[in-house]
CSV table of C-alpha atoms and ligand atoms in Angstrom, one decimal:
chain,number,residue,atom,x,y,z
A,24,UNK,CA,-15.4,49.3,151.9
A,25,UNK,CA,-17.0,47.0,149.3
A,26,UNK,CA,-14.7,45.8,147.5
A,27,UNK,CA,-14.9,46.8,143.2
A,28,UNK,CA,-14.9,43.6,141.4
A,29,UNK,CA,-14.2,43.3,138.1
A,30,UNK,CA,-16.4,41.0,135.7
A,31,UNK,CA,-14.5,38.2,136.4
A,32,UNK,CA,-14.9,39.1,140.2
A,33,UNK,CA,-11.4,40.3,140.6
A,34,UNK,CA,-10.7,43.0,142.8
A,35,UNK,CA,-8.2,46.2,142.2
A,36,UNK,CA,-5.5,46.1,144.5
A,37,UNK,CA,-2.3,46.8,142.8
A,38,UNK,CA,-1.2,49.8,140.3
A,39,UNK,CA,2.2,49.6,138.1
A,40,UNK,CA,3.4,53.3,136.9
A,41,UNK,CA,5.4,53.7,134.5
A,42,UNK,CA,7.0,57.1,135.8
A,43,UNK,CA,8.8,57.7,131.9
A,44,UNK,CA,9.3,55.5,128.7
A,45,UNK,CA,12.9,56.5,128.5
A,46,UNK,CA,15.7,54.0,129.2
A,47,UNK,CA,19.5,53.9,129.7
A,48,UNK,CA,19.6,50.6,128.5
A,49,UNK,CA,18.5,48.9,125.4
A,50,UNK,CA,17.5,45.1,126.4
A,51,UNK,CA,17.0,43.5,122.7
A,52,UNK,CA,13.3,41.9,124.2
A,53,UNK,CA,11.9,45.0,125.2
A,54,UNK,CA,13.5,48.2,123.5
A,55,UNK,CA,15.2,46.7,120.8
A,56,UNK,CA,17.9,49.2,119.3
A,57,UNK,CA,16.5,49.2,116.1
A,58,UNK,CA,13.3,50.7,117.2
A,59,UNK,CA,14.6,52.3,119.6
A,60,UNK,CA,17.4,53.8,118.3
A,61,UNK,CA,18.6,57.8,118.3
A,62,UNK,CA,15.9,59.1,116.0
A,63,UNK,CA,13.2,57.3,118.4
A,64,UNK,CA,10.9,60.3,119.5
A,65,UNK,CA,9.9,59.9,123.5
A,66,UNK,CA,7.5,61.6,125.0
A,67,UNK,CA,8.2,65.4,126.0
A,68,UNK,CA,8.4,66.0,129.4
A,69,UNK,CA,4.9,68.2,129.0
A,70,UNK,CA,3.1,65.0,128.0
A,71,UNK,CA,4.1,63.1,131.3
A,72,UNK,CA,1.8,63.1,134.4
A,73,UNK,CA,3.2,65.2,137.1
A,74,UNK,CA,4.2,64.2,140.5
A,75,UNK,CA,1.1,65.9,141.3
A,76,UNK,CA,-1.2,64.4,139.1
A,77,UNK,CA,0.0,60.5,139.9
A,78,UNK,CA,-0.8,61.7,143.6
A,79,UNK,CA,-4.1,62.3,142.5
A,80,UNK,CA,-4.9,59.5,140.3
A,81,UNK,CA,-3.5,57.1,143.2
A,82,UNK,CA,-6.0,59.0,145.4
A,83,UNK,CA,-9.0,57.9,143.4
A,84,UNK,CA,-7.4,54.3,142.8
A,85,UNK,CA,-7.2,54.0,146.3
A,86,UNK,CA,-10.7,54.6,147.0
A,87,UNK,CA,-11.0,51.7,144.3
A,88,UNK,CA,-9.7,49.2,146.3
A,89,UNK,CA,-6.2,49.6,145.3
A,90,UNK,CA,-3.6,49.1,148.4
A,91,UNK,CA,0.0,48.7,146.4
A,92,UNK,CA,2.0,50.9,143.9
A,93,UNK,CA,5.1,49.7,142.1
A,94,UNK,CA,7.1,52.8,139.9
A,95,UNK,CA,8.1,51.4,137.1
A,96,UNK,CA,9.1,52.5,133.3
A,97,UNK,CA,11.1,52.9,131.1
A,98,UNK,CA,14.6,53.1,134.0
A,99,UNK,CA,12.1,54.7,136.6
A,100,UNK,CA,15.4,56.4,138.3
A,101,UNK,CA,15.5,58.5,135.3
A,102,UNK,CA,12.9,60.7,136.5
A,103,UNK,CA,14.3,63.4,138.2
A,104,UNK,CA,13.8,63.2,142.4
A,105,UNK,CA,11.9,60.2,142.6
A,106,UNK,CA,11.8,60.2,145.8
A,107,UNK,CA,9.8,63.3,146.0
A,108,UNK,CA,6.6,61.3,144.3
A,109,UNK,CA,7.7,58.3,146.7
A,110,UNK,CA,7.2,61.0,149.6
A,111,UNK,CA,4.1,62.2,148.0
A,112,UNK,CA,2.3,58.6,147.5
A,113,UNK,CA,3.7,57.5,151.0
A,114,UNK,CA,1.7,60.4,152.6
A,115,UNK,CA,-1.6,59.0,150.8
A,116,UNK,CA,-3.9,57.5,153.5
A,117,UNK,CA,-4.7,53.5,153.0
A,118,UNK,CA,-1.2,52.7,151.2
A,119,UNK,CA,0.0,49.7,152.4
A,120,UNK,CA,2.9,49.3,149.9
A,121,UNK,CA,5.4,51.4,147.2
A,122,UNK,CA,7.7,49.6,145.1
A,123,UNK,CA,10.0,49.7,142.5
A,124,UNK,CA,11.3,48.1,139.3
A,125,UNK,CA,14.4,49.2,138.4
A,126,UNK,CA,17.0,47.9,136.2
A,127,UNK,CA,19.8,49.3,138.9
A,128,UNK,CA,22.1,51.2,136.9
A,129,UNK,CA,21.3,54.0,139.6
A,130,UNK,CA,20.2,52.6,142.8
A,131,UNK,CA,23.5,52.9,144.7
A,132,UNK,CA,23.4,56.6,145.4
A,133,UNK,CA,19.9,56.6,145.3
A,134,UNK,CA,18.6,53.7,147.7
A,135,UNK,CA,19.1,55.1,151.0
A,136,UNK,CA,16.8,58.7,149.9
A,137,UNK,CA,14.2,56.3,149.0
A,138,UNK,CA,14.1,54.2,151.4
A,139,UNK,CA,13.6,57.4,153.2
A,140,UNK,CA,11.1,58.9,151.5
A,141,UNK,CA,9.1,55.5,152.2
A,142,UNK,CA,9.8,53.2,149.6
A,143,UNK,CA,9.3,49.5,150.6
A,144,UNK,CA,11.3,47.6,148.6
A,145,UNK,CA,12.6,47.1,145.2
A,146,UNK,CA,13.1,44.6,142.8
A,147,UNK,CA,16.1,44.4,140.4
A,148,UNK,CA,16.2,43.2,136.6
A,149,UNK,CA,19.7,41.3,135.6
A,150,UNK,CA,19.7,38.8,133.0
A,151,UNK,CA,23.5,37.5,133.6
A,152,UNK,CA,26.2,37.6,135.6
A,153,UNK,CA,28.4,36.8,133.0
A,154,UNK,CA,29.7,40.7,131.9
A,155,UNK,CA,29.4,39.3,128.0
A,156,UNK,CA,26.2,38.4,128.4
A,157,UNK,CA,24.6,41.0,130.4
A,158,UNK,CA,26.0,43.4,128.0
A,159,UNK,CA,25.0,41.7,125.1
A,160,UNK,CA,21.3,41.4,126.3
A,161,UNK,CA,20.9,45.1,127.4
A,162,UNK,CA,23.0,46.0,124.2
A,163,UNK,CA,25.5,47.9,126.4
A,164,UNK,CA,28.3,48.6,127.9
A,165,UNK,CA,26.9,49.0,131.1
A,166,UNK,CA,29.4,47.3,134.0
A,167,UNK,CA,27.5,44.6,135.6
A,168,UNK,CA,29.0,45.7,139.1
A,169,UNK,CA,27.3,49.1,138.9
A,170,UNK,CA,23.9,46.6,139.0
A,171,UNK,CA,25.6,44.6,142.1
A,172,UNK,CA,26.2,47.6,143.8
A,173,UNK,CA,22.7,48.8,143.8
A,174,UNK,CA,21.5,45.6,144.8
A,175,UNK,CA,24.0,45.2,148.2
A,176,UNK,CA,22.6,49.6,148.6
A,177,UNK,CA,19.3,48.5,148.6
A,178,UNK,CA,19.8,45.5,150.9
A,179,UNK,CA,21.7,47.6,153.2
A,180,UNK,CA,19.4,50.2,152.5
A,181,UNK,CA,16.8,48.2,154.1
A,182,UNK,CA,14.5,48.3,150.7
A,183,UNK,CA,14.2,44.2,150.9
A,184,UNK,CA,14.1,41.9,150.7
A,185,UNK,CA,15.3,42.8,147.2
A,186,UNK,CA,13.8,40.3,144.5
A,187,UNK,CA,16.0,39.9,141.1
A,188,UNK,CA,14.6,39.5,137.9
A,189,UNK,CA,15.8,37.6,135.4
A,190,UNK,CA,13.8,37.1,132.1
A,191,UNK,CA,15.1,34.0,130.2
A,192,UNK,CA,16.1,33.9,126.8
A,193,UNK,CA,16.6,29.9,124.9
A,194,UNK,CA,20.1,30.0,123.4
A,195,UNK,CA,20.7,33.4,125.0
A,196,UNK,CA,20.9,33.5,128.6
A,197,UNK,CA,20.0,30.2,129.7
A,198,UNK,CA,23.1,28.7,130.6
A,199,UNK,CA,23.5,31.6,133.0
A,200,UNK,CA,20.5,30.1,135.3
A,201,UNK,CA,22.6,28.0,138.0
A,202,UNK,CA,24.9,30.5,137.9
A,203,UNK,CA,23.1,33.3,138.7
A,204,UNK,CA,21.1,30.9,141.4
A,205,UNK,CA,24.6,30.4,142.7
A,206,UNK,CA,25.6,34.0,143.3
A,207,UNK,CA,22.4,34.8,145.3
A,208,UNK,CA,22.1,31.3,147.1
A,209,UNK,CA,22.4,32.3,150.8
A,210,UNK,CA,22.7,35.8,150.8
A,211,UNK,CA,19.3,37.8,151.5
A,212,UNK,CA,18.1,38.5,148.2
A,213,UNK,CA,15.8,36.1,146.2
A,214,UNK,CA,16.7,35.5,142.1
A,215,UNK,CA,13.1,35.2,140.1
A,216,UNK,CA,13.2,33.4,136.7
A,217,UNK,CA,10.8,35.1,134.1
A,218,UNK,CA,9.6,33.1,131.1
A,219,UNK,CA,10.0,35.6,128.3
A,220,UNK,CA,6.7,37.3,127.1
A,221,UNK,CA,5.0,38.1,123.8
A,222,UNK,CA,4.9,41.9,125.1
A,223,UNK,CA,4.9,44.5,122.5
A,224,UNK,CA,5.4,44.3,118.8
A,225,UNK,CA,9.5,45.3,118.7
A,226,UNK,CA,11.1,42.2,120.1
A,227,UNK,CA,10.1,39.8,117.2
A,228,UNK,CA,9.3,37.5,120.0
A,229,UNK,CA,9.0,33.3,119.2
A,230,UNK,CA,7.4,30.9,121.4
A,231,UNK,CA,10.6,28.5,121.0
A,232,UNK,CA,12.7,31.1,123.0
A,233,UNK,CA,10.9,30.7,126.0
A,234,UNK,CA,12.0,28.3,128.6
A,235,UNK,CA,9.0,26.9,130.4
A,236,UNK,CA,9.7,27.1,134.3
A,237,UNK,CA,9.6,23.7,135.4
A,238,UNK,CA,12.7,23.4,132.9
A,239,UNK,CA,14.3,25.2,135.3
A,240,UNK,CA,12.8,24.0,138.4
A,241,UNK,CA,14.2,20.7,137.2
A,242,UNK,CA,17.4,21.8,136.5
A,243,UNK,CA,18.0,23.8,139.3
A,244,UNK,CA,16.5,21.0,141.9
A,245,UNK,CA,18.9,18.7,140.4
A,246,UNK,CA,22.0,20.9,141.7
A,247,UNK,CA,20.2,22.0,144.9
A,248,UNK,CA,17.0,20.2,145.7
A,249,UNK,CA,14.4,22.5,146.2
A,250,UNK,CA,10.5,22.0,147.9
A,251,UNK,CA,8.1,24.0,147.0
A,252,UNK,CA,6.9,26.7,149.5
A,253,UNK,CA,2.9,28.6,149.7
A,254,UNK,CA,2.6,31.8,147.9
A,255,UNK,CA,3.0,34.7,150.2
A,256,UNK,CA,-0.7,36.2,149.0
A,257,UNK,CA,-3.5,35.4,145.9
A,258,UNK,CA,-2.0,37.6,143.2
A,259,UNK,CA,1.4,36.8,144.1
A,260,UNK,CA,2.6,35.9,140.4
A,261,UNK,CA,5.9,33.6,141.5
A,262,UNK,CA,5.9,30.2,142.7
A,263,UNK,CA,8.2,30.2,145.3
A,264,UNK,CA,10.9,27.2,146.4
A,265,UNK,CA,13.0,26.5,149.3
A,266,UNK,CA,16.9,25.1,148.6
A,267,UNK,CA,16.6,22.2,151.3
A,268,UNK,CA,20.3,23.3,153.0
A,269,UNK,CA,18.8,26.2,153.8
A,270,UNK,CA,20.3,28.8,151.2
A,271,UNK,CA,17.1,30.3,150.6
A,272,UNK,CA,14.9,30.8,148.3
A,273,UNK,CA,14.2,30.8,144.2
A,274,UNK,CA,11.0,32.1,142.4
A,275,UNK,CA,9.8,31.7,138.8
A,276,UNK,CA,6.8,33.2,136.8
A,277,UNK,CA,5.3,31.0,134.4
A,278,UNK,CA,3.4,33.9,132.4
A,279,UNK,CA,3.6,31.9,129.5
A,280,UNK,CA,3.0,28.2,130.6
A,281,UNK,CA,1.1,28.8,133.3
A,282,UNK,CA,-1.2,32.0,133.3
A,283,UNK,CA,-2.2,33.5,136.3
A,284,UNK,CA,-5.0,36.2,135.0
A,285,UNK,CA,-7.3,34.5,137.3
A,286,UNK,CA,-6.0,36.1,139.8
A,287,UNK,CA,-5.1,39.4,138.5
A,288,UNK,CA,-5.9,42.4,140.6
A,289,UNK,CA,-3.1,44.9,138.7
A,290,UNK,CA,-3.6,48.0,136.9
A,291,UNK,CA,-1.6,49.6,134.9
A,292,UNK,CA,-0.9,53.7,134.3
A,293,UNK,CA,1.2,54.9,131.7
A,294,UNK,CA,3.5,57.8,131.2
A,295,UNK,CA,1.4,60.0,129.2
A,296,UNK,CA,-1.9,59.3,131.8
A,297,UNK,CA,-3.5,56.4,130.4
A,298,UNK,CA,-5.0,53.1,132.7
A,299,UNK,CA,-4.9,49.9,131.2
A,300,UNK,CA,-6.6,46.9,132.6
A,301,UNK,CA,-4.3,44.9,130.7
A,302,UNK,CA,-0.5,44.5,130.1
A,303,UNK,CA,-1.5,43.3,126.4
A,304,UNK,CA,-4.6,46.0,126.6
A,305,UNK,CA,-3.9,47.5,122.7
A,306,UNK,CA,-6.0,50.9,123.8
A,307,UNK,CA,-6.1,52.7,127.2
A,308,UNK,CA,-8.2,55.4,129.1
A,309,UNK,CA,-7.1,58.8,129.1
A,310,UNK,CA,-7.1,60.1,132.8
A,311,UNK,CA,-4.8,62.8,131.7
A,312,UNK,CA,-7.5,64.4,129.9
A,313,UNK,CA,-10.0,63.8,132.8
A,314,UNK,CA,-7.3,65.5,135.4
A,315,UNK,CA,-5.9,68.7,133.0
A,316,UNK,CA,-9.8,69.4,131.9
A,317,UNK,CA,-10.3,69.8,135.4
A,318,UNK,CA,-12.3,66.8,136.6
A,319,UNK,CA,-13.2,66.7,140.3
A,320,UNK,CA,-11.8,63.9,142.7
A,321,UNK,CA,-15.4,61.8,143.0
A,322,UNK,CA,-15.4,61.9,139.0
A,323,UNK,CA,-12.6,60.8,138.8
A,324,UNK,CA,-13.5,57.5,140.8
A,325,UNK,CA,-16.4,57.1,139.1
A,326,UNK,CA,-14.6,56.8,135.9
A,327,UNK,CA,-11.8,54.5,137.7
A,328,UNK,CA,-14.7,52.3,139.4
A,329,UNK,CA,-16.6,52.1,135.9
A,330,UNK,CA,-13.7,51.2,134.1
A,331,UNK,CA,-12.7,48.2,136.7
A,332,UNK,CA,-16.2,46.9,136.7
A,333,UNK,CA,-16.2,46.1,132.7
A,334,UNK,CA,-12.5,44.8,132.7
A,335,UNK,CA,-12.8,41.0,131.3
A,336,UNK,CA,-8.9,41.1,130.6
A,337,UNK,CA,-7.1,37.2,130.7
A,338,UNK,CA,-4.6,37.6,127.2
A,339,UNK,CA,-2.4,35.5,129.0
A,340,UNK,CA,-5.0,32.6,129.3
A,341,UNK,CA,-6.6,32.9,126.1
A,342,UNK,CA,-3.0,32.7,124.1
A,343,UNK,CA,-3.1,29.4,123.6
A,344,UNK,CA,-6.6,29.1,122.4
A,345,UNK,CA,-6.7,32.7,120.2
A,346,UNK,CA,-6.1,32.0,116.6
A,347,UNK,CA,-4.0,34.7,115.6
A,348,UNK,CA,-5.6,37.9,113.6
A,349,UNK,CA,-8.2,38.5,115.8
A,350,UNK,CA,-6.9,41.6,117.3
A,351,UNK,CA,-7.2,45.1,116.9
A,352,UNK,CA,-4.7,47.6,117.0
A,353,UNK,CA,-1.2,47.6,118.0
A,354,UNK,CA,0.2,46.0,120.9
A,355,UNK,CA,1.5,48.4,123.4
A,356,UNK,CA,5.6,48.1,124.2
A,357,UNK,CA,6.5,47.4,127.7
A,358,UNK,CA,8.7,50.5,128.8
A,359,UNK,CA,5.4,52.6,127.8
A,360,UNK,CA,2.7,50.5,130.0
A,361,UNK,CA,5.1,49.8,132.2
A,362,UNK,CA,6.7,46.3,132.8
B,17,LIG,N1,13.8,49.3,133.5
B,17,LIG,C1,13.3,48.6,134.7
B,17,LIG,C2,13.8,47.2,134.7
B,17,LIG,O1,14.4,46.7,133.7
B,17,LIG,O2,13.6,46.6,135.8
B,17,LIG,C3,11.8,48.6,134.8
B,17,LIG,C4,11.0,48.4,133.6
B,17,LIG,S1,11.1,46.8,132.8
B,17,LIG,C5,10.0,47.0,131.4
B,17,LIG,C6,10.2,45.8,134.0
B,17,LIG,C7,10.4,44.4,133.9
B,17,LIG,O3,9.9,43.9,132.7
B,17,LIG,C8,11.9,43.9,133.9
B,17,LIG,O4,12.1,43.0,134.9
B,17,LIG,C9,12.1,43.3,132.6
B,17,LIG,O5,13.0,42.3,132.6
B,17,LIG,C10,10.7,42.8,132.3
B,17,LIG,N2,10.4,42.6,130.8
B,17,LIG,C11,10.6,43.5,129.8
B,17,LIG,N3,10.2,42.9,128.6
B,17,LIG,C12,9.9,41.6,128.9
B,17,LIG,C13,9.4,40.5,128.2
B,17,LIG,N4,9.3,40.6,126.8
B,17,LIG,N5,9.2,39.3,128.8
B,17,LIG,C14,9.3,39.2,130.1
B,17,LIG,N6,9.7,40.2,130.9
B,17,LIG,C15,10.0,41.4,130.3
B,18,LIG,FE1,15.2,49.3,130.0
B,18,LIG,FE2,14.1,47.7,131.8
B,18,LIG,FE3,13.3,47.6,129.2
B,18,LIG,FE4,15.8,46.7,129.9
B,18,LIG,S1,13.8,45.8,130.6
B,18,LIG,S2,15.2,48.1,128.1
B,18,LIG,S3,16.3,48.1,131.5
B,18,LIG,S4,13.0,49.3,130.5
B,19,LIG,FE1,-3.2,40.2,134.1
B,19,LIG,FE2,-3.4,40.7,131.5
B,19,LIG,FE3,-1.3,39.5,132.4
B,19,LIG,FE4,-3.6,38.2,132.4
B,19,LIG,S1,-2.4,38.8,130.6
B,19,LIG,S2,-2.1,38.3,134.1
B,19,LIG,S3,-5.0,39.9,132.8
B,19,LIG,S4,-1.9,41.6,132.8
């Protein structure tokens, strides 16, 4: 097949769903309290694509060129039987790989039936591994250990190697980073240091919170020396480092100092049915509409393949350079798109 290209000549291979924009927790950089608080309306569950119609959609992505699928949300484990969509996608012909996001709450019980169904492997958020801290970031009083539980199911599981993903806060949770290299130095699973993003329009992000990654590198190399190791594939958004006594390894993703959209090749599919080409896209396209009003499979690649050949998307690239004001409409929160 030829492959789709984008106008930057970027092909589709990877789709993010975001399987429901609810969440157990309430991480102050992504659903702050305040917004979303008790009287915060989510979507009703008649608004959310079916198991059914993300099968279909990921059909006609697939004859797009896309290969990968990562569920994502919103807590993706909130959605009632996961795995039977996992089961459903896994039975597609041409997928190479289904992932998850999750923030782990719920993966104990819930690794082994997905892992089952035919889930690769997941990848779990934690900020700290200091209790005060972790709670004080997902504004909770969520026990960390219920998060290091899931993590050993899913190793044991055999969903791995299971990433961890740390998004880091200035003044917040950065004096958790060695420690939180520490507790996953030799054991299989590999920590991932996010620099925190200007997603969304609730988290009242500043540029002075983020901590570039070679900040880290630095510090971290200084405890453990480190040596930098290839990415496993183009589009693979961490740079990836060896400890040199063999401990394993330590990832970072410099989304904010060092853009990757060059080598973007991800989709993205709401809750509610709508692709964006963009994790800052401020409008979608409504497949929803295309799927309920009865479209038929090759129209709906047609409208997939159309959409991917005009997508110029780089925000990520152009931040530095944008003059602020320039924009229109409202910047889409990341527990909607899907993070
Ligand atoms: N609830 C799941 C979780 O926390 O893993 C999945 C959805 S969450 C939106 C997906 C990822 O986005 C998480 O790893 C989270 O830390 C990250 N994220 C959310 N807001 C972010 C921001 N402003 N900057 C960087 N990463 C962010
Ligand atoms: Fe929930 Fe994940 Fe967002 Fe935290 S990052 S509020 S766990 S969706
Ligand atoms: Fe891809 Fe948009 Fe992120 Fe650039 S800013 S890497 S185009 S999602």
């Amino acid at each position: 097949m030829t492959p789709i290209l984008d106008r930057l000549n970027r092909p589709l291979h990877d789709v993010r769903i975001s399987v429901t924009d609810r969440c157990n927790l309430r991480c102050g950089y992504c659903m702050p309290r305040s917004v979303f608080g008790e009287g915060f309306q989510f979507l009703p569950h008649s608004e959310l694509l079916s198991f059914e119609e993300i099968t279909r959609v990921c059909q006609a992505l697939l004859a797009c060129g896309m290969r990968r699928v990562r569920l994502t949300g919103g807590e993706p484990l909130l959605r009632r039987d996961l795995h039977r969509l996992v089961a459903m996608l896994a039975a597609l012909e041409g997928i190479e790989e289904i992932s998850m996001t999750t923030n782990g709450t719920l993966l104990r019980s819930k690794a082994a039936i997905l892992k089952e169904a035919g889930l690769s492997r997941v990848t779990v958020s934690l900020d700290a591994i200091d209790e005060k801290v972790f709670q004080s970031m997902s504004d909770s009083r969520m026990p960390i250990a219920k998060v290091l539980a899931g993590i050993e199911e899913a190793t044991a599981a055999g969903l791995a190697p299971v990433k961890v993903n740390v998004v880091v806060r200035r003044g917040v949770n950065d004096h958790c980073v060695l420690d939180l290299a520490e507790r996953f130095r030799g054991r299989p699973e590999t920590v991932r240091f996010i620099e925190y993003m200007d997603v969304g329009e609730t988290n009242d992000w500043r540029a002075d919170e983020v901590v570039p990654a070679s900040e880290l590198i630095a510090a971290i190399n200084a405890r453990w020396p480190l040596t930098q190791v290839s990415r496993a594939r183009p589009g693979e958004v961490a740079s990836r480092y060896r400890y040199l006594d063999g401990a394993g390894e330590v990832g970072f993703i410099h989304s904010i100092s060092q853009p990757f959209c060059g080598s973007c090749d991800r989709i993205r599919l709401s809750s509610d049915g709508k692709l964006y080409t963009c994790l800052f896209a401020r409008s979608g396209h409504d497949l929803r509409a295309a799927v309920r009003s009865g479209a038929s499979d090759a129209q709906l690649v047609r409208e997939i393949e159309s959409i991917w050949r005009g997508r110029v998307d780089r925000y990520s690239e152009l931040r530095s350079e944008r003059a602020g004001g320039d924009e229109v409409g409202r910047r889409l929160e990341m527990s909607y798109i899907g993070g």
